[in-house]
Short mmCIF file of C-alpha atoms and ligand atoms in Angstrom, two decimals:
data_model
loop_
_atom_site.label_atom_id
_atom_site.label_comp_id
_atom_site.label_asym_id
_atom_site.label_seq_id
_atom_site.Cartn_x
_atom_site.Cartn_y
_atom_site.Cartn_z
CA UNK K 1190 -15.83 42.51 -10.66
CA UNK K 1191 -12.56 40.62 -10.71
CA UNK K 1192 -9.70 42.03 -12.73
CA UNK K 1193 -6.84 39.86 -13.87
CA UNK K 1194 -3.56 41.63 -13.38
CA UNK K 1195 -0.70 39.90 -15.20
CA UNK K 1196 2.35 39.58 -13.05
CA UNK K 1197 5.89 38.72 -14.14
CA UNK K 1198 5.56 35.07 -13.18
CA UNK K 1199 2.14 34.44 -14.73
CA UNK K 1200 2.26 32.36 -17.85
CA UNK K 1201 2.00 34.32 -20.97
CA UNK K 1202 -1.39 33.75 -22.56
CA UNK K 1203 0.16 32.32 -25.72
CA UNK K 1204 1.72 29.49 -23.70
CA UNK K 1205 -1.65 27.88 -23.07
CA UNK K 1206 -3.41 28.70 -26.29
CA UNK K 1207 -4.94 25.57 -27.85
CA UNK K 1208 -2.49 23.83 -30.23
CA UNK K 1209 -4.88 24.36 -33.20
CA UNK K 1210 -4.14 28.06 -33.02
CA UNK K 1211 -0.40 27.38 -33.33
CA UNK K 1212 -1.03 25.07 -36.32
CA UNK K 1213 -2.54 28.09 -38.03
CA UNK K 1214 0.06 30.51 -36.95
CA UNK K 1215 1.58 30.98 -40.42
CA UNK K 1216 -1.86 31.97 -41.65
CA UNK K 1217 -2.33 34.35 -38.72
CA UNK K 1218 1.05 35.89 -39.42
CA UNK K 1219 0.17 36.47 -43.08
CA UNK K 1220 -3.13 38.07 -42.05
CA UNK K 1221 -1.33 40.29 -39.60
CA UNK K 1222 1.27 41.38 -42.13
CA UNK K 1223 -1.50 42.05 -44.65
CA UNK K 1224 -3.29 44.23 -42.16
CA UNK K 1225 -0.06 46.11 -41.74
CA UNK K 1226 -0.11 46.76 -45.47
CA UNK K 1227 2.79 44.45 -46.36
CA UNK K 1228 2.79 42.68 -49.72
CA UNK K 1229 4.02 39.12 -50.42
CA UNK K 1230 7.50 40.57 -51.09
CA UNK K 1231 7.42 42.32 -47.75
CA UNK K 1232 6.49 39.07 -46.03
CA UNK K 1233 9.50 37.35 -47.63
CA UNK K 1234 11.76 40.18 -46.52
CA UNK K 1235 10.40 40.16 -42.95
CA UNK K 1236 11.23 36.41 -42.75
CA UNK K 1237 14.83 36.89 -43.80
CA UNK K 1238 15.91 39.83 -41.69
CA UNK K 1239 17.96 39.07 -38.59
CA UNK K 1240 15.94 37.56 -35.76
CA UNK K 1241 13.04 36.50 -38.00
CA UNK K 1242 14.81 33.70 -39.88
CA UNK K 1243 14.47 30.18 -38.41
CA UNK K 1244 17.71 29.18 -36.65
CA UNK K 1245 19.57 26.19 -38.00
CA UNK K 1246 20.08 22.99 -36.01
CA UNK K 1247 23.79 23.89 -35.83
CA UNK K 1248 23.06 27.29 -34.30
CA UNK K 1249 20.92 25.78 -31.57
CA UNK K 1250 23.47 23.05 -30.94
CA UNK K 1251 26.37 25.51 -30.77
CA UNK K 1252 24.48 27.76 -28.32
CA UNK K 1253 23.97 24.89 -25.86
CA UNK K 1254 27.52 23.53 -26.16
CA UNK K 1255 28.93 22.88 -22.66
CA UNK K 1256 32.63 22.88 -23.59
CA UNK K 1257 35.31 20.23 -23.64
CA UNK K 1258 35.28 18.98 -20.04
CA UNK K 1259 31.61 17.87 -19.76
CA UNK K 1260 31.80 16.53 -23.34
CA UNK K 1261 34.88 14.55 -22.41
CA UNK K 1262 33.12 13.06 -19.39
CA UNK K 1263 30.10 12.10 -21.51
CA UNK K 1264 32.35 10.31 -23.96
CA UNK K 1265 34.46 8.59 -21.29
CA UNK K 1266 31.47 7.31 -19.36
CA UNK K 1267 28.99 5.85 -21.86
CA UNK K 1268 25.55 4.94 -20.50
CA UNK K 1269 23.94 1.56 -20.73
CA UNK K 1270 20.34 1.61 -21.92
CA UNK K 1271 17.84 0.56 -19.27
CA UNK K 1272 15.21 -1.29 -21.25
CA UNK K 1273 12.58 -1.21 -18.48
CA UNK K 1274 11.54 2.23 -19.63
CA UNK K 1275 9.59 2.93 -22.79
CA UNK K 1276 7.82 6.09 -23.93
CA UNK K 1277 4.70 4.43 -25.29
CA UNK K 1278 4.79 7.27 -27.88
CA UNK K 1279 7.27 8.63 -30.43
CA UNK K 1280 10.54 10.11 -29.21
CA UNK K 1281 10.67 13.91 -29.40
CA UNK K 1282 13.11 15.32 -31.98
CA UNK K 1283 16.29 16.57 -30.28
CA UNK K 1284 15.95 19.96 -31.85
CA UNK K 1285 12.29 20.32 -30.78
CA UNK K 1286 13.28 19.75 -27.15
CA UNK K 1287 16.39 21.93 -27.29
CA UNK K 1288 14.67 25.04 -28.75
CA UNK K 1289 11.69 25.02 -26.36
CA UNK K 1290 12.91 24.98 -22.79
CA UNK K 1291 11.98 26.52 -19.44
CA UNK K 1292 14.97 28.00 -17.65
CA UNK K 1293 13.89 31.24 -16.01
CA UNK K 1294 17.46 32.19 -15.03
CA UNK K 1295 18.03 32.79 -18.78
CA UNK K 1296 14.66 33.87 -20.12
CA UNK K 1297 10.97 33.66 -19.32
CA UNK K 1298 10.30 32.79 -22.98
CA UNK K 1299 11.03 29.36 -24.39
CA UNK K 1300 14.03 30.14 -26.58
CA UNK K 1301 16.44 30.14 -23.61
CA UNK K 1302 19.15 28.71 -25.91
CA UNK K 1303 19.60 32.27 -27.20
CA UNK K 1304 20.73 33.51 -23.79
CA UNK K 1305 22.98 30.74 -22.41
CA UNK K 1306 26.27 31.64 -24.10
CA UNK K 1307 27.88 33.09 -20.92
CA UNK K 1308 26.85 30.16 -18.71
CA UNK K 1309 29.88 28.08 -17.73
CA UNK K 1310 28.79 24.79 -16.17
CA UNK K 1311 32.24 23.39 -15.48
CA UNK K 1312 33.82 23.10 -13.03
CA UNK K 1313 30.69 22.43 -10.98
CA UNK K 1314 30.01 21.11 -7.49
CA UNK K 1315 27.04 20.12 -5.42
CA UNK K 1316 27.05 20.43 -1.71
CA UNK K 1317 24.88 17.92 0.21
CA UNK K 1318 24.25 18.84 3.84
CA UNK K 1319 21.60 19.02 6.54
CA UNK K 1320 20.22 15.99 8.40
CA UNK K 1321 22.67 13.37 7.16
CA UNK K 1322 25.50 11.38 8.70
CA UNK K 1323 28.07 12.13 5.95
CA UNK K 1324 27.62 15.58 4.42
CA UNK K 1325 29.76 15.89 1.30
CA UNK K 1326 30.49 18.02 -1.70
CA UNK K 1327 30.50 16.24 -5.07
CA UNK K 1328 32.37 17.64 -8.04
CA UNK K 1329 31.90 16.39 -11.60
CA UNK K 1330 34.77 13.96 -11.22
CA UNK K 1331 33.10 12.38 -8.21
CA UNK K 1332 29.74 12.22 -9.95
CA UNK K 1333 31.07 10.48 -13.07
CA UNK K 1334 33.33 8.13 -11.07
CA UNK K 1335 30.92 7.15 -8.35
CA UNK K 1336 27.68 6.53 -10.24
CA UNK K 1337 27.36 4.10 -13.19
CA UNK K 1338 25.34 5.84 -15.88
CA UNK K 1339 22.27 4.41 -17.56
CA UNK K 1340 19.94 5.76 -20.23
CA UNK K 1341 16.20 5.97 -19.53
CA UNK K 1342 13.46 6.77 -21.99
CA UNK K 1343 11.17 9.08 -19.93
CA UNK K 1344 8.05 11.09 -20.64
CA UNK K 1345 8.06 14.68 -19.35
CA UNK K 1346 4.89 16.67 -18.70
CA UNK K 1347 5.05 20.43 -18.07
CA UNK K 1348 2.30 22.09 -15.97
CA UNK K 1349 1.72 24.31 -19.05
CA UNK K 1350 0.45 21.17 -20.91
CA UNK K 1351 3.37 20.66 -23.30
CA UNK K 1352 5.09 17.29 -23.13
CA UNK K 1353 8.13 15.49 -24.55
CA UNK K 1354 9.69 12.03 -24.65
CA UNK K 1355 13.49 12.13 -24.26
CA UNK K 1356 16.32 9.70 -23.45
CA UNK K 1357 18.09 10.96 -20.31
CA UNK K 1358 21.53 9.67 -19.30
CA UNK K 1359 22.16 9.64 -15.55
CA UNK K 1360 21.71 7.71 -12.31
CA UNK K 1361 19.06 7.35 -9.57
CA UNK K 1362 18.99 10.24 -7.11
CA UNK K 1363 18.77 7.57 -4.37
CA UNK K 1364 22.38 6.45 -5.12
CA UNK K 1365 23.71 9.91 -4.24
CA UNK K 1366 21.52 10.25 -1.16
CA UNK K 1367 22.56 6.84 0.19
CA UNK K 1368 26.20 7.99 0.26
CA UNK K 1369 25.39 10.89 2.62
CA UNK K 1370 23.34 8.64 4.92
CA UNK K 1371 20.11 10.64 5.60
CA UNK K 1372 19.10 10.61 9.27
CA UNK K 1373 15.67 9.19 10.23
CA UNK K 1374 14.57 12.73 11.14
CA UNK K 1375 15.10 13.91 7.54
CA UNK K 1376 11.71 14.08 5.80
CA UNK K 1377 12.42 16.36 2.85
CA UNK K 1378 15.18 17.28 0.44
CA UNK K 1379 15.49 20.98 -0.41
CA UNK K 1380 17.32 21.59 -3.71
CA UNK K 1381 18.80 24.90 -4.75
CA UNK K 1382 20.07 26.03 -8.12
CA UNK K 1383 22.96 28.49 -8.84
CA UNK K 1384 23.19 32.27 -8.42
CA UNK K 1385 25.23 33.66 -11.31
CA UNK K 1386 23.66 36.90 -12.55
CA UNK K 1387 26.72 37.61 -14.73
CA UNK K 1388 26.20 34.34 -16.62
CA UNK K 1389 22.39 34.13 -16.52
CA UNK K 1390 20.92 37.42 -17.76
CA UNK K 1391 17.35 36.96 -16.46
CA UNK K 1392 18.64 36.66 -12.87
CA UNK K 1393 18.89 40.46 -12.97
CA UNK K 1394 15.06 40.43 -12.68
CA UNK K 1395 14.67 40.67 -8.93
CA UNK K 1396 10.90 40.13 -8.98
CA UNK K 1397 11.80 36.44 -8.85
CA UNK K 1398 13.03 34.86 -5.57
CA UNK K 1399 16.41 33.55 -6.82
CA UNK K 1400 17.88 31.03 -6.60
CA UNK K 1401 15.43 28.60 -8.26
CA UNK K 1402 14.53 26.07 -5.57
CA UNK K 1403 12.62 22.81 -5.46
CA UNK K 1404 11.97 19.99 -3.06
CA UNK K 1405 10.76 16.44 -2.62
CA UNK K 1406 9.94 14.22 0.29
CA UNK K 1407 12.80 11.88 1.15
CA UNK K 1408 10.58 8.95 0.14
CA UNK K 1409 10.03 10.52 -3.31
CA UNK K 1410 13.69 11.28 -3.75
CA UNK K 1411 14.62 7.70 -2.84
CA UNK K 1412 12.10 6.25 -5.37
CA UNK K 1413 13.92 4.67 -8.30
CA UNK K 1414 12.16 6.94 -10.82
CA UNK K 1415 13.84 10.09 -9.38
CA UNK K 1416 16.81 10.48 -11.66
CA UNK K 1417 19.82 12.85 -11.82
CA UNK K 1418 20.53 13.41 -15.53
CA UNK K 1419 24.00 14.30 -16.81
CA UNK K 1420 23.06 13.89 -20.48
CA UNK K 1421 20.27 13.64 -23.06
CA UNK K 1422 20.12 12.03 -26.51
CA UNK K 1423 23.40 10.25 -25.74
CA UNK K 1424 25.30 13.58 -25.29
CA UNK K 1425 26.32 15.83 -22.42
CA UNK K 1426 23.33 17.98 -21.33
CA UNK K 1427 23.15 21.14 -23.36
CA UNK K 1428 23.15 24.30 -21.24
CA UNK K 1429 19.46 25.02 -21.79
CA UNK K 1430 18.46 21.56 -20.49
CA UNK K 1431 20.29 22.16 -17.19
CA UNK K 1432 23.99 21.47 -17.61
CA UNK K 1433 25.95 19.90 -16.10
CA UNK K 1434 23.20 17.91 -14.39
CA UNK K 1435 19.54 18.24 -13.41
CA UNK K 1436 16.85 16.37 -11.59
CA UNK K 1437 14.19 14.44 -13.54
CA UNK K 1438 11.00 13.41 -11.72
CA UNK K 1439 8.75 12.39 -14.60
CA UNK K 1440 5.57 11.67 -12.60
CA UNK K 1441 5.45 15.30 -11.47
CA UNK K 1442 4.88 18.51 -13.42
CA UNK K 1443 8.11 19.64 -15.03
CA UNK K 1444 8.84 22.58 -12.67
CA UNK K 1445 9.83 20.02 -10.01
CA UNK K 1446 12.73 18.84 -12.25
CA UNK K 1447 15.22 21.46 -11.11
CA UNK K 1448 18.13 22.23 -13.42
CA UNK K 1449 21.77 22.85 -12.48
CA UNK K 1450 21.54 22.35 -8.70
CA UNK K 1451 24.39 23.43 -6.44
CA UNK K 1452 23.06 22.40 -3.04
CA UNK K 1453 20.87 19.65 -1.61
CA UNK K 1454 19.82 19.92 2.03
CA UNK K 1455 18.04 17.17 4.04
CA UNK K 1456 15.49 18.78 6.34
CA UNK K 1457 12.72 17.92 8.76
CA UNK K 1458 10.32 20.55 7.38
CA UNK K 1459 8.84 21.02 3.92
CA UNK K 1460 11.01 23.68 2.19
CA UNK K 1461 9.73 26.80 0.52
CA UNK K 1462 10.16 26.38 -3.23
CA UNK K 1463 10.31 28.83 -6.17
CA UNK K 1464 6.91 28.38 -7.84
CA UNK K 1465 5.06 27.15 -4.76
CA UNK K 1466 6.23 30.29 -2.88
CA UNK K 1467 5.18 32.61 -5.76
CA UNK K 1468 1.74 31.12 -6.41
CA UNK K 1469 0.79 28.35 -3.99
CA UNK K 1470 -2.77 28.01 -5.42
CA UNK K 1471 -1.35 27.31 -8.91
CA UNK K 1472 1.84 25.36 -8.24
CA UNK K 1473 1.52 22.91 -5.36
CA UNK K 1474 4.52 21.44 -3.55
CA UNK K 1475 3.62 17.86 -4.51
CA UNK K 1476 2.70 18.72 -8.15
CA UNK K 1477 2.03 15.18 -9.34
CA UNK K 1478 0.50 14.94 -12.82
CA UNK K 1479 -3.24 14.73 -12.12
CA UNK K 1480 -5.44 15.14 -15.21
CA UNK K 1481 -8.59 15.40 -13.13
CA UNK K 1482 -7.36 18.43 -11.18
CA UNK K 1483 -7.36 21.51 -13.42
CA UNK K 1484 -4.87 24.29 -13.02
CA UNK K 1485 -6.90 27.33 -11.86
CA UNK K 1486 -6.43 28.85 -15.36
CA UNK K 1487 -6.58 25.81 -17.67
CA UNK K 1488 -7.47 22.13 -17.93
CA UNK K 1489 -4.87 19.46 -17.29
CA UNK K 1490 -6.88 16.72 -19.07
CA UNK K 1491 -4.75 16.72 -22.24
CA UNK K 1492 -1.21 17.50 -23.30
CA UNK K 1493 0.53 18.22 -26.58
CA UNK K 1494 3.93 17.01 -27.77
CA UNK K 1495 6.83 19.30 -28.61
CA UNK K 1496 7.74 19.06 -32.29
CA UNK K 1497 4.57 17.41 -33.56
CA UNK K 1498 1.89 19.17 -31.54
CA UNK K 1499 0.11 15.82 -31.35
CA UNK K 1500 -2.43 15.78 -28.53
CA UNK K 1501 -2.78 12.98 -25.95
CA UNK K 1502 -4.94 12.43 -22.87
CA UNK K 1503 -2.89 13.06 -19.74
CA UNK K 1504 -2.50 10.15 -17.34
CA UNK K 1505 -2.32 10.13 -13.52
CA UNK K 1506 1.32 10.25 -12.37
CA UNK K 1507 2.17 10.72 -16.08
CA UNK K 1508 1.66 6.97 -16.52
CA UNK K 1509 4.17 5.99 -13.81
CA UNK K 1510 1.54 4.88 -11.26
CA UNK K 1511 3.05 1.36 -11.04
CA UNK K 1512 6.39 2.84 -9.92
CA UNK K 1513 5.26 5.70 -7.68
CA UNK K 1514 1.54 5.13 -6.80
CA UNK K 1515 2.58 3.45 -3.54
CA UNK K 1516 4.06 6.75 -2.30
CA UNK K 1517 0.60 8.30 -2.19
CA UNK K 1518 -1.57 5.32 -1.17
N1 LIG L 1365 15.23 24.59 -13.24
C1 LIG L 1365 15.72 25.84 -13.07
N2 LIG L 1365 16.87 25.96 -12.40
N3 LIG L 1365 15.11 26.91 -13.56
C2 LIG L 1365 13.91 26.79 -14.27
O1 LIG L 1365 13.38 27.80 -14.68
N4 LIG L 1365 12.19 25.30 -15.08
C3 LIG L 1365 11.42 24.08 -14.79
C4 LIG L 1365 12.38 22.87 -14.78
N5 LIG L 1365 13.62 23.13 -14.09
C5 LIG L 1365 13.36 25.50 -14.45
C6 LIG L 1365 14.09 24.39 -13.92
C7 LIG L 1365 10.30 23.80 -15.67
S1 LIG L 1365 8.99 24.87 -15.51
C8 LIG L 1365 10.26 22.78 -16.52
S2 LIG L 1365 8.87 22.38 -17.41
C9 LIG L 1365 11.47 21.96 -16.81
O2 LIG L 1365 12.65 22.45 -16.13
C10 LIG L 1365 11.73 21.97 -18.30
O3 LIG L 1365 12.83 21.16 -18.63
P1 LIG L 1365 13.40 21.33 -20.15
O4 LIG L 1365 13.36 22.80 -20.44
O5 LIG L 1365 14.77 20.78 -20.13
O6 LIG L 1365 12.47 20.61 -21.03
#
């Protein structure tokens, strides 16, 4: 007989429960409280005590606030909307995206915004090295001065089946890579996030192989869809979305879109990455959205939207086949 032992990095069961169960969650909660012998008055009281009340939009916004410097950059360098990109669905509400994030350095539950207060994403720098002619370190000044910003309406699909449609502000990853002049021998980019256990409480959990790491082939990284985002919804990136900048590769499952990178290394060999290293049979290195290929523990055929819980059929390469299909032909 096979026993399933839940490890730290396995998804919690509730994260892939069908959306219909969540729709009924108020009812379930009432039933649960009734079973516990609590009356209607008790239910009201339970909702209003600290930690049970629904946070306000202002509380969530204040928690993710990145401080004056990144905000000043975001205001000084407004982004031009790139009209080539459309969601084909409704835009996700800003709050719905901000209160449901994956950022394991802060928490393995979705309300990471509650744990980001000590994170200080400015000043920030990214070192780019390895197989390139002009290795270089970029600080935020360089990033905002060197790369004209645009806004792109992108879909995002998490391997856990939730999805969102958000307007990222940023610039193509290729523009940064071109400046360091990758050598022909470079076949992959290895990307590494920060190590700041004093600012990111969940980094104290040493069952994870910190820092968070990800990687792409050089061809994928040079594709115009691969985007480095400095903002979202027309504002500086809130901490929980990966301040002060993060990768966005919308044809791949969301874990590839690494937040808050500090180092990018051009290499000849495929790098070991966070999730792929932990569970290679569940989280492949390539990790393109492929509805026909189920995750070993759930189907990838459909997805549900943050905020509305509306369900959609998933699409190969998350619908970006025209832009990236050639990479895999
Ligand atoms: N980057 C870092 N550094 N740490 C993380 O835990 N989670 C990934 C990715 N980038 C993660 C990360 C996962 S699993 C997803 S789905 C996306 O970020 C989620 O992006 P969002 O939370 O901004 O929606």
